[in-house]
Amino acid sequence: MGDSDGPTVGSQAPAFTAPLAAPDGSVSEVSLSSLRAEGAVLLVFQPTDFDPESFVERYALGKYDWFTADDRLRVVGVNRARPRTNREFADYLDVTYPFCSDRDLAIAESYGVTYRAFGFARRARPACFFVDTDGTVRYRWVGDRNRTGRVRPQVRDLYETVMDVLGRPETESFGFA
């Protein structure tokens, strides 16, 4: 399954339930609908935790942290690590948002971001999906594993989409004018 099989902008986001490791160390079972009950959701997929091959790429996950300043949006990382590893990873990189454990890559597969490394090992591509409170995908970016450069989503485009959907806060908090 490749990224063409996942939801497109304007379609419904696939539902899921998974363990969520919070920055405070707690772990709970959550669903996408329960996350959306608290506001829009920004799902940030990553291949794995503590993988030296893409550690620098995942260090960029901290850049999503500034989206947490807006309480209308919940940032949630998604990877195949166990909750304990996710807690350690978030603590190590000082990331303030939680991570869902997608041990069997079922979430990644439903979002169309899986691929086979070296032709056999299933992994998730770096990807980002912004899902509004109604469950509609409003922004989609999926990394291309065939490119040699480290391509990341355009944060400015993502920010503009989030502001278009949620409306601009009275006081600008993200530093974009």
XYZ file of C-alpha atoms in Angstrom:
177
model
C 0.000 0.000 0.000
C 1.368 3.431 -0.863
C 0.492 7.010 -0.136
C -1.978 7.157 -3.042
C -4.228 4.828 -1.025
C -4.642 7.227 1.906
C -7.180 9.961 2.494
C -7.039 13.034 0.313
C -7.726 16.620 1.291
C -11.490 16.948 1.703
C -12.075 13.276 2.551
C -12.828 11.729 5.943
C -9.824 10.767 8.051
C -9.639 7.048 8.841
C -10.702 6.249 12.406
C -8.314 4.489 14.773
C -7.795 3.536 18.404
C -4.297 3.237 19.885
C -2.226 3.665 23.063
C -1.221 7.300 23.554
C 1.915 8.132 25.552
C 1.572 11.629 27.009
C 4.536 13.865 27.892
C 3.666 13.483 31.599
C 4.380 9.740 31.326
C 0.773 8.553 31.374
C -0.509 6.085 28.782
C -4.144 5.778 27.750
C -6.136 4.234 24.934
C -7.477 6.940 22.604
C -9.443 7.118 19.390
C -9.238 9.750 16.691
C -12.784 10.818 17.578
C -11.800 11.320 21.251
C -8.808 13.409 20.153
C -11.066 15.472 17.853
C -13.449 16.104 20.766
C -10.743 18.365 22.185
C -10.214 20.239 18.888
C -8.647 19.746 15.485
C -5.800 17.208 15.275
C -2.440 17.363 13.536
C -1.179 13.786 13.022
C 2.588 13.606 12.509
C 3.774 10.203 11.248
C 7.389 9.138 11.638
C 9.206 5.933 10.645
C 10.374 4.744 14.109
C 11.931 6.093 17.291
C 15.685 6.259 17.871
C 16.497 5.161 14.335
C 19.954 6.601 13.514
C 19.136 6.663 9.800
C 16.506 9.369 10.192
C 17.262 10.860 13.626
C 17.988 14.302 12.161
C 14.742 14.146 10.182
C 12.752 13.322 13.291
C 14.517 15.994 15.298
C 12.503 18.316 13.073
C 9.429 16.961 14.869
C 10.154 19.608 17.481
C 9.116 22.179 14.892
C 5.536 20.945 15.237
C 5.727 21.822 18.924
C 4.871 25.448 18.277
C 1.460 24.337 16.964
C 0.691 23.255 20.541
C 0.550 26.921 21.537
C -2.949 27.043 20.019
C -5.319 25.165 22.334
C -7.745 24.599 19.430
C -5.276 22.143 17.882
C -3.882 18.880 19.253
C -0.567 17.660 17.834
C -0.140 13.870 18.014
C 2.879 11.909 16.798
C 2.276 8.429 15.350
C 4.918 5.684 15.082
C 5.348 1.978 15.683
C 7.291 2.244 18.946
C 5.931 1.011 22.262
C 4.456 3.663 24.609
C 7.487 3.489 26.926
C 9.861 4.161 24.028
C 7.644 7.023 22.880
C 7.804 8.596 26.342
C 11.599 8.294 26.351
C 11.825 9.700 22.831
C 9.613 12.707 23.634
C 11.567 13.333 26.816
C 14.926 13.050 25.025
C 13.922 15.565 22.340
C 11.911 17.706 24.772
C 8.775 17.391 22.626
C 5.613 18.483 24.444
C 3.000 16.555 22.469
C 1.930 12.897 22.863
C 2.645 9.915 20.605
C 0.332 7.098 19.498
C 1.856 3.631 19.267
C 1.062 2.032 15.916
C 2.808 -1.314 16.541
C 1.296 -3.138 13.552
C 1.295 -0.047 11.286
C -2.500 -0.300 10.932
C -2.891 3.472 11.364
C -0.103 4.235 8.897
C -1.596 1.768 6.433
C -5.071 3.311 6.695
C -3.494 6.709 5.971
C -1.592 5.260 2.989
C 1.885 6.069 4.286
C 3.457 2.600 4.524
C 6.216 1.276 2.314
C 8.656 -1.632 2.327
C 12.241 -0.741 3.226
C 14.678 -2.897 1.268
C 11.667 -4.608 -0.269
C 10.526 -6.440 2.864
C 10.453 -4.425 6.125
C 7.225 -2.420 6.472
C 7.710 1.139 7.677
C 5.817 4.417 7.735
C 6.838 7.386 5.639
C 7.221 10.759 7.308
C 3.792 12.348 6.872
C 1.489 15.011 8.260
C -2.332 15.163 8.224
C -4.391 18.053 9.621
C -7.867 16.777 10.578
C -10.611 19.231 11.558
C -13.159 18.635 14.330
C -15.587 17.048 11.831
C -12.962 14.468 10.823
C -12.188 15.981 7.427
C -8.587 15.974 6.199
C -7.716 19.624 5.527
C -3.968 19.268 4.868
C -1.917 16.295 3.694
C 1.803 15.865 3.200
C 3.569 12.540 2.648
C 7.362 12.271 2.345
C 8.777 10.616 -0.743
C 11.229 7.881 0.291
C 12.692 7.855 -3.248
C 14.087 11.396 -2.971
C 17.633 11.825 -1.755
C 17.061 15.130 0.074
C 15.278 15.585 3.380
C 11.966 16.962 2.169
C 9.597 18.238 4.862
C 6.149 19.782 4.737
C 6.030 23.496 4.166
C 5.249 24.724 7.671
C 3.995 28.055 6.314
C 1.427 26.250 4.102
C 0.381 24.069 7.017
C 0.071 27.117 9.274
C -2.058 28.967 6.705
C -4.359 25.950 6.352
C -4.727 25.663 10.132
C -5.540 29.379 10.401
C -8.010 29.189 7.489
C -9.851 26.353 9.234
C -9.630 27.514 12.854
C -9.592 31.266 12.280
C -6.811 33.553 13.377
C -6.422 34.063 17.118
C -6.902 37.569 18.465
C -3.271 37.672 19.460
C -0.893 36.212 16.888
C 1.166 33.577 18.712
C 3.090 31.798 15.981
C 5.361 34.596 14.811
C 3.942 34.786 11.290
C 2.544 38.186 10.369
